[in-house]
GROMACS .gro file of C-alpha atoms in nm:
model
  311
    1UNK     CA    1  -0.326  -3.258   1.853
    2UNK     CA    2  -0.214  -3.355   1.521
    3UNK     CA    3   0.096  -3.236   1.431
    4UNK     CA    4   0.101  -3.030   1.036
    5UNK     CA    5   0.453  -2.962   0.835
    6UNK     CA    6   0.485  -2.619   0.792
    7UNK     CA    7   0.442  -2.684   0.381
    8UNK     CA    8   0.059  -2.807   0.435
    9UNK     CA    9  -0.223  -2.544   0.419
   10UNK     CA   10  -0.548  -2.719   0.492
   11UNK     CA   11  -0.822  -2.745   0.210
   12UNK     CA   12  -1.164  -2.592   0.354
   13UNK     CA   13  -1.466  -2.855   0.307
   14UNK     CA   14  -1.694  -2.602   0.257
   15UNK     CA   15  -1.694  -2.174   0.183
   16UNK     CA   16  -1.950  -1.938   0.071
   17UNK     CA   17  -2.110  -1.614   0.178
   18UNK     CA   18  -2.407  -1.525   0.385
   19UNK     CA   19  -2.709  -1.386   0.266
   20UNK     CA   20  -2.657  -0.993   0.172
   21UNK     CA   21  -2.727  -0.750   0.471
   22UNK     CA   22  -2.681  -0.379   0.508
   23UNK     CA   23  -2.512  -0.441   0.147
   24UNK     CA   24  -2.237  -0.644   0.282
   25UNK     CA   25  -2.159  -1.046   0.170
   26UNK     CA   26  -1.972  -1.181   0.437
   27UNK     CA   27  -1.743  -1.437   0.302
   28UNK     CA   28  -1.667  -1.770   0.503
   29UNK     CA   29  -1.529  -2.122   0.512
   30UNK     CA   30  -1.461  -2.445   0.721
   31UNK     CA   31  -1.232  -2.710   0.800
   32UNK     CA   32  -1.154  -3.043   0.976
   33UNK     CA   33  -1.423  -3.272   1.043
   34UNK     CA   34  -1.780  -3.165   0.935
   35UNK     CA   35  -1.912  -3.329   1.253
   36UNK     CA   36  -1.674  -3.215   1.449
   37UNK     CA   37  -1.691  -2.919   1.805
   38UNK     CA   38  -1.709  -2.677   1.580
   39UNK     CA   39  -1.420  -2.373   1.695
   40UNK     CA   40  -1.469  -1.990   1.568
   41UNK     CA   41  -1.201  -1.776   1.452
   42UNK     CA   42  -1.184  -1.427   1.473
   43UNK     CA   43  -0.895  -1.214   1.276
   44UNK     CA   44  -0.678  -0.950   1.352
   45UNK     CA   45  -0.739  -0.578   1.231
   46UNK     CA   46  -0.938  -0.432   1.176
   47UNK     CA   47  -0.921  -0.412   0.834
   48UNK     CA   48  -0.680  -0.813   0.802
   49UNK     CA   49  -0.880  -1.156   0.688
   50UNK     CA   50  -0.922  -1.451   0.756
   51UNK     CA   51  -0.608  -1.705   0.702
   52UNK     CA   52  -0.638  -2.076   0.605
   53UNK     CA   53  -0.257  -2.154   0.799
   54UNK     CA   54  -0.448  -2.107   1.130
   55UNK     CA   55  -0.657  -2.427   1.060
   56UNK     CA   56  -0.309  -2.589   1.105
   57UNK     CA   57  -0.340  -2.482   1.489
   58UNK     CA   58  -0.617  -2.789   1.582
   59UNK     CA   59  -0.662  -3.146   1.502
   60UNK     CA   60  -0.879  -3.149   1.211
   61UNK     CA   61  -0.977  -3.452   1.254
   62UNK     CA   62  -1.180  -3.389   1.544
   63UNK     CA   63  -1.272  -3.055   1.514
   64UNK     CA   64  -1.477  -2.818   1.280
   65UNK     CA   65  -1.257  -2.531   1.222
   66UNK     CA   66  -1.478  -2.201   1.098
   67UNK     CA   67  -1.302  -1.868   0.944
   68UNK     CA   68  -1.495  -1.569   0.820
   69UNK     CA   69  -1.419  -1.251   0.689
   70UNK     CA   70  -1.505  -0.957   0.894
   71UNK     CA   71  -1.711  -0.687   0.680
   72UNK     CA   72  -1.529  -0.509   0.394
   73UNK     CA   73  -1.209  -0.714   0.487
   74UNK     CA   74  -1.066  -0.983   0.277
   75UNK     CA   75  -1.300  -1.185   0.033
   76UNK     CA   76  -1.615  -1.028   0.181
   77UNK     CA   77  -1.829  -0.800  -0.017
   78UNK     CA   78  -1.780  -0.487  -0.094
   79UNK     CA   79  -1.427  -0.487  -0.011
   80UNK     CA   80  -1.321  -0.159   0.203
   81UNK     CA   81  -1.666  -0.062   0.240
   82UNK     CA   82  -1.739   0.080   0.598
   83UNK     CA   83  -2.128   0.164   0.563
   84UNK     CA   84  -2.316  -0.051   0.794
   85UNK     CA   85  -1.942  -0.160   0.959
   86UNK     CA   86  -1.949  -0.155   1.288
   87UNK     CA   87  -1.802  -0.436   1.535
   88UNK     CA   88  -2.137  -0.520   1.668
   89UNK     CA   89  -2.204  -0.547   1.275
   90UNK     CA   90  -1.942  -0.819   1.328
   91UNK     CA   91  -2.072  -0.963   1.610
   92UNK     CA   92  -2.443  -0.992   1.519
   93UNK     CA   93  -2.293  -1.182   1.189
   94UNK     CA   94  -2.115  -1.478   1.361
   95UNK     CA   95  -2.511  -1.536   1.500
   96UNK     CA   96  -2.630  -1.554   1.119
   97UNK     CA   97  -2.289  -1.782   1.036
   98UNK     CA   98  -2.402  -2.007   1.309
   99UNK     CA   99  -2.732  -2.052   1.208
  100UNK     CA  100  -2.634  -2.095   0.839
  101UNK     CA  101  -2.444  -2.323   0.890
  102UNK     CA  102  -2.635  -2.511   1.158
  103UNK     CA  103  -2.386  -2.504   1.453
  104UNK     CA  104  -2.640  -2.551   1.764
  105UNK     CA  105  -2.404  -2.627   2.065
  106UNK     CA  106  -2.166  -2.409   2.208
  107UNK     CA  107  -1.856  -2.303   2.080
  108UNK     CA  108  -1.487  -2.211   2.174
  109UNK     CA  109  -1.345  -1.918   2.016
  110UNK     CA  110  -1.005  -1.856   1.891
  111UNK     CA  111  -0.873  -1.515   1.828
  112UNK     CA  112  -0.568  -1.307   1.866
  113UNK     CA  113  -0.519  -0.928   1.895
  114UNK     CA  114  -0.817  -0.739   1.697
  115UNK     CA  115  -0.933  -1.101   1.720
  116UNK     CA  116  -0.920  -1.145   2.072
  117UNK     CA  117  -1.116  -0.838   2.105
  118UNK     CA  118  -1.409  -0.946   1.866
  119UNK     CA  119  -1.402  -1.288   2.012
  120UNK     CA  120  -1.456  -1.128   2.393
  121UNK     CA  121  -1.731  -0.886   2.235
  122UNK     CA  122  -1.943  -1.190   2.099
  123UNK     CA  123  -1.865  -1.376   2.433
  124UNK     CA  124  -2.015  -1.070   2.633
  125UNK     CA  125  -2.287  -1.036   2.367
  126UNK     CA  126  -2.410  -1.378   2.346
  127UNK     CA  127  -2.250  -1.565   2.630
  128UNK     CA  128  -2.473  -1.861   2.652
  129UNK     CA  129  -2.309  -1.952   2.285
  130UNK     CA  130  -1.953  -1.976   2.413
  131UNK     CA  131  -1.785  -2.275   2.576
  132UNK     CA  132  -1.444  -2.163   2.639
  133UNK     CA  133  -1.177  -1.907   2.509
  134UNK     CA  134  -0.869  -1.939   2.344
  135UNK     CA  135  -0.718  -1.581   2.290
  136UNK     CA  136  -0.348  -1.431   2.241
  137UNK     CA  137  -0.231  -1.099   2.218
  138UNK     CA  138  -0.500  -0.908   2.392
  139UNK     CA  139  -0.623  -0.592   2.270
  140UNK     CA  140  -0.901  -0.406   2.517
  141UNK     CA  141  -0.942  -0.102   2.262
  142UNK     CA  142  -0.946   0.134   2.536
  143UNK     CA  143  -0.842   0.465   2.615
  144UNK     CA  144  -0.518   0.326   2.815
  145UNK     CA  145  -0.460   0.140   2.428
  146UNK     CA  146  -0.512   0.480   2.232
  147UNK     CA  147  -0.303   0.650   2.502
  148UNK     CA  148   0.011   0.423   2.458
  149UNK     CA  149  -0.015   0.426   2.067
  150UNK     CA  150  -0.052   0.755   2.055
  151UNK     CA  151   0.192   0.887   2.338
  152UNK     CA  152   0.338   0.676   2.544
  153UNK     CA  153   0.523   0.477   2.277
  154UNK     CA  154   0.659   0.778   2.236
  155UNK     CA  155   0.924   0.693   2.519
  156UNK     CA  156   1.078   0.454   2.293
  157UNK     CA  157   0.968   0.557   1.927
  158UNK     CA  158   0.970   0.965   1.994
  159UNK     CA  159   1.134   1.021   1.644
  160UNK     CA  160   0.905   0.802   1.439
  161UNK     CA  161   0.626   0.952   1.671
  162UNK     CA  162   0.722   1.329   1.511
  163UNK     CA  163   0.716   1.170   1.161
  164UNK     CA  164   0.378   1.032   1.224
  165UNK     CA  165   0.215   1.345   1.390
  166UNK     CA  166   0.374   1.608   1.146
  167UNK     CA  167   0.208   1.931   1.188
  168UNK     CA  168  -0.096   1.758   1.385
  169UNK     CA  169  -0.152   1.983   1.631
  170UNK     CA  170  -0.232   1.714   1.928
  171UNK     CA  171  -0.173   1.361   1.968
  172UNK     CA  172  -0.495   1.199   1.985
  173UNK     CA  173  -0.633   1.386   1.656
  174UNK     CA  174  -0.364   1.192   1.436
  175UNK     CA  175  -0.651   0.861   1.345
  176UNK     CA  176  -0.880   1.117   1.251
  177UNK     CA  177  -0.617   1.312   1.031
  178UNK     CA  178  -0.538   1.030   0.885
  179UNK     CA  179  -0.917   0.867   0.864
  180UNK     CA  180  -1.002   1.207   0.673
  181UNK     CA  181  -0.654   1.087   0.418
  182UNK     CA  182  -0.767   0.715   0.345
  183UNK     CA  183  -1.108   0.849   0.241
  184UNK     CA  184  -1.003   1.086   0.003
  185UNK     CA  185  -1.034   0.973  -0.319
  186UNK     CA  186  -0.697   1.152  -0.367
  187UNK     CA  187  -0.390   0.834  -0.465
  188UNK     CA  188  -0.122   1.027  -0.270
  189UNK     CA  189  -0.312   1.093   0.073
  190UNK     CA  190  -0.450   0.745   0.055
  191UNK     CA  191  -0.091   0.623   0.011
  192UNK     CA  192   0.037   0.879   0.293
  193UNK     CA  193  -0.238   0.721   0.514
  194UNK     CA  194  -0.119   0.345   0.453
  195UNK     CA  195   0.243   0.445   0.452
  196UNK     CA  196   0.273   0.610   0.805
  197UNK     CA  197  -0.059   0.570   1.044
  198UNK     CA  198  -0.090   0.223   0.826
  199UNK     CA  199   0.226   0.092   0.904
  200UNK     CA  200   0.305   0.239   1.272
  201UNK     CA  201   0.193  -0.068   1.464
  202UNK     CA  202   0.489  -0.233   1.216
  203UNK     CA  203   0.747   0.034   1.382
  204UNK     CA  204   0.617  -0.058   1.751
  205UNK     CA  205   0.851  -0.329   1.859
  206UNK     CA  206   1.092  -0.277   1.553
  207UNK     CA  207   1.478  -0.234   1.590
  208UNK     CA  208   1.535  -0.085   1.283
  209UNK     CA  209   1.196   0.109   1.257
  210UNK     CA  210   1.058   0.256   0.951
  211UNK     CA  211   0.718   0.355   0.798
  212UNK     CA  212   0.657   0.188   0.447
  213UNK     CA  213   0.845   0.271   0.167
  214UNK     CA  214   0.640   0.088  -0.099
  215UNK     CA  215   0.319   0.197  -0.324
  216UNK     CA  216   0.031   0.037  -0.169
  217UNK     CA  217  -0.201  -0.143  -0.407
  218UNK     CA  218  -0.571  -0.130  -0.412
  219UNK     CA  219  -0.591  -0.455  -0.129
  220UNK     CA  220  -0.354  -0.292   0.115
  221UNK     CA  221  -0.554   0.064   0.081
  222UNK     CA  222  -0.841  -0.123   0.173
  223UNK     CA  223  -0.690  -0.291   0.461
  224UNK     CA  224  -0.600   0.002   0.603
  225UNK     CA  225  -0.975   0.215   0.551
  226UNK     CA  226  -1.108  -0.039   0.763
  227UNK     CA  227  -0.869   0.010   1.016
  228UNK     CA  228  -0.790   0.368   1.021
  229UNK     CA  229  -1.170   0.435   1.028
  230UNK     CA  230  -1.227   0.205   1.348
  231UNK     CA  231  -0.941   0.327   1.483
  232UNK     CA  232  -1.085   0.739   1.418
  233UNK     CA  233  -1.424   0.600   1.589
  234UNK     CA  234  -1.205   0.416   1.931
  235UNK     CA  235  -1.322   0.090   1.774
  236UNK     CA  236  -1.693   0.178   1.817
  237UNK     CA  237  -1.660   0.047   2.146
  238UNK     CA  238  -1.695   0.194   2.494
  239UNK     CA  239  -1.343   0.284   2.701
  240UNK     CA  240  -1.304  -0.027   2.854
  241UNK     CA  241  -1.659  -0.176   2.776
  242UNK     CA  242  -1.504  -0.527   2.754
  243UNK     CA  243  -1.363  -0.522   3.171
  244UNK     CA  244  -1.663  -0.367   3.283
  245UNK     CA  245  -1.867  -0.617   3.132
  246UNK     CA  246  -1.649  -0.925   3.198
  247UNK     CA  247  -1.871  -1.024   3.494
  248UNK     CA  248  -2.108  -1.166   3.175
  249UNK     CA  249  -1.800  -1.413   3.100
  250UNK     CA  250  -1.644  -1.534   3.418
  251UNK     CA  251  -1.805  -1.878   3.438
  252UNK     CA  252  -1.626  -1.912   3.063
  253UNK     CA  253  -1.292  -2.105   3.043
  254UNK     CA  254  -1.065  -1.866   2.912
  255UNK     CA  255  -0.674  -1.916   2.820
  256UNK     CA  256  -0.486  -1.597   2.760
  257UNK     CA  257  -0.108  -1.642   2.613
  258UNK     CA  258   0.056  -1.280   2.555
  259UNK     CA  259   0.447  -1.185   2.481
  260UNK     CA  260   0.595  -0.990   2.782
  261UNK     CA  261   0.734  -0.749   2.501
  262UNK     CA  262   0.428  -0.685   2.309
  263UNK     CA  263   0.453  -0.352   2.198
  264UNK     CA  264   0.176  -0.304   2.006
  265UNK     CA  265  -0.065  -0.456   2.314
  266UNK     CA  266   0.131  -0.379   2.602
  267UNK     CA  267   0.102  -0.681   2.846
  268UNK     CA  268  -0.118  -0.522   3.068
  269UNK     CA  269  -0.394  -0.529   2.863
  270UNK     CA  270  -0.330  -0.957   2.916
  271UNK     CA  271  -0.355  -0.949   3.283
  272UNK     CA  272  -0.647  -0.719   3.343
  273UNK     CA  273  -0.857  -0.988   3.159
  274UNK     CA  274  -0.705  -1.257   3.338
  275UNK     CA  275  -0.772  -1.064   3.661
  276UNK     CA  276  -1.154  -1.035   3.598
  277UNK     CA  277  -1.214  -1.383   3.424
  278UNK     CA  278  -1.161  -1.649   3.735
  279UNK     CA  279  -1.176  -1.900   3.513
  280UNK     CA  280  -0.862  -1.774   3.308
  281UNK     CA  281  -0.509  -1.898   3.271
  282UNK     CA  282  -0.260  -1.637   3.203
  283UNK     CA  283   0.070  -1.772   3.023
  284UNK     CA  284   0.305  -1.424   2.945
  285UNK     CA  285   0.562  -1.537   2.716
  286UNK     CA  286   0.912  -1.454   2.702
  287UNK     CA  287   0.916  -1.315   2.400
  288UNK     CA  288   0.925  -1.003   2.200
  289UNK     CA  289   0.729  -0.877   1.921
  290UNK     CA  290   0.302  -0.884   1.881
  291UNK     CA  291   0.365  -1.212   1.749
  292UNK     CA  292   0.679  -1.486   1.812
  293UNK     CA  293   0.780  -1.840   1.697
  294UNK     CA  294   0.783  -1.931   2.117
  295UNK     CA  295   0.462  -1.733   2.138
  296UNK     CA  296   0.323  -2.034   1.839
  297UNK     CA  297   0.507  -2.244   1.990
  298UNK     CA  298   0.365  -2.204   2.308
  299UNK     CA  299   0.024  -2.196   2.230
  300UNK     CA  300   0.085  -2.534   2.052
  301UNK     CA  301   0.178  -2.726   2.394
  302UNK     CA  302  -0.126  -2.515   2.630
  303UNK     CA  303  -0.377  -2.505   2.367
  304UNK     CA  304  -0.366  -2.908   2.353
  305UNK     CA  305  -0.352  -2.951   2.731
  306UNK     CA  306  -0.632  -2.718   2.738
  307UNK     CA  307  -0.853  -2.837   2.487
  308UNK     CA  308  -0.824  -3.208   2.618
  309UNK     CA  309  -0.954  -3.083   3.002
  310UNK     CA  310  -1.277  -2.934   2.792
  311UNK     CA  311  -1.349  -3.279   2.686
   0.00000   0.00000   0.00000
């Protein structure tokens, strides 16, 4: 694996949007070698983008690194925009990418987080696509996910927990209170949205926690109206629709790196997958934090020695 200075963000060799659908452009771009295995990345989020610094994670001179914006996130078209958003929305549009772009063999799909859950969704969806896994930081958008946000982090954050529900009168109602702000066309409950519900995984994990303190700008509001609204809607997904359909994926070679003090995606969420993919390798980190310089660091060294027994 070829080894990038931490100055050097890779130069895409190609970008452009799909063909409008349901009103949405999707925005997208690749890197490394044109010829090359080509490897799909999937952001965090909802509601983040696509970054070119991941590139930096493969040897792109071997493979063909492709990045897309999920709807109404990042580049894509209309920005914010949650009409015809849904994560099979998502899903369905990796199929068009890789058919635009002429990708016919199978893939291996890199994702962390938000991203780890779209990339297991398009495994499950189209498994006969997908050659192998890469994912970090799992997120199973389940009720056992909603229930630790919501109340069990309480146990460690119960004073930013009171700031966050206010005069909510139960728990699990405080994504749609704050779904109902971020689509207001009102400035100050937009910015009350982004500021508290917007920022709380950013307490999770924090020493010195605090909700945002800054004026959000039009990109950050944005951000957050995608993910506040998938968040309202449990991620459009089943509870636990990606475990109970795992049995679709278990022939897939999966590895699965995770901090042990994740506290936005408690490390359980890690080894359930690993328990129902057979063909997974579970590394748990020690670490703290959703994301870590030995959790990068990490993934470096097993990433390589996995890639190179694909081969």
């Amino acid at each position: 694996m070829a080894f990038w200075s931490n100055w050097f963000i890779p130069k895409p060799f190609n970008e452009g949007y799909l063909p409008e659908l349901d009103g949405h452009r999707v925005y997208y771009r690749e890197f490394g070698n044109p010829k090359g295995e080509a490897i799909i990345c999937f952001h965090g989020g909802p509601g983040f983008w696509s970054r070119a610094e991941t590139a930096k994670k493969f040897d792109l001179k071997k493979y063909r690194v492709v990045m897309f914006d999920q709807r109404g996130c990042g580049k894509s078209e209309p920005a914010g925009c949650m009409e015809h958003n849904t994560t099979q929305d998502n899903v369905d549009d990796v199929v068009r990418l890789l058919e635009l772009l002429e990708i016919n063999n199978k893939v291996i799909l890199f994702g962390g987080s938000w991203g780890s859950t779209m990339a297991l969704m398009f495994a499950i969806t189209y498994p006969k696509v997908v050659k192998a896994m890469i994912l970090s930081k799992i997120f199973l958008a389940n009720k056992d996910s909603q229930k630790w946000e919501l109340k069990q982090s309480g146990l460690f954050y119960p004073d930013m927990l009171d700031v966050l529900k206010g005069n909510i009168s139960d728990n699990y109602l405080i994504p749609e209170y704050y779904a109902k702000q971020i689509n207001s066309e009102n400035l100050e409950q937009q910015t009350e949205a982004s500021t508290k519900y917007g920022c709380w995984e950013r307490v999770l994990g924090s020493l010195d926690p605090k909700f945002g303190d800054y004026i959000p700008d039009e990109k950050e509001i944005n951000m957050q109206k995608i993910y506040i609204n998938y968040a309202a809607q449990n991620f459009m997904l089943e509870d636990d629709e990606i475990i109970d359909n795992a049995h679709k994926i278990d022939n897939i070679p999966t590895l699965i790196l995770h901090n042990r003090l994740d506290f936005i995606c408690p490390p359980i969420n890690a080894y359930r997958l690993h328990k129902a993919l057979p063909m997974s390798k579970l590394i748990f980190v020690p670490s703290k934090g959703h994301s870590s310089k030995l959790l990068d660091e990490t993934m470096h060294t097993e990433m390589k020695e996995f890639l190179q027994k694909l081969d």
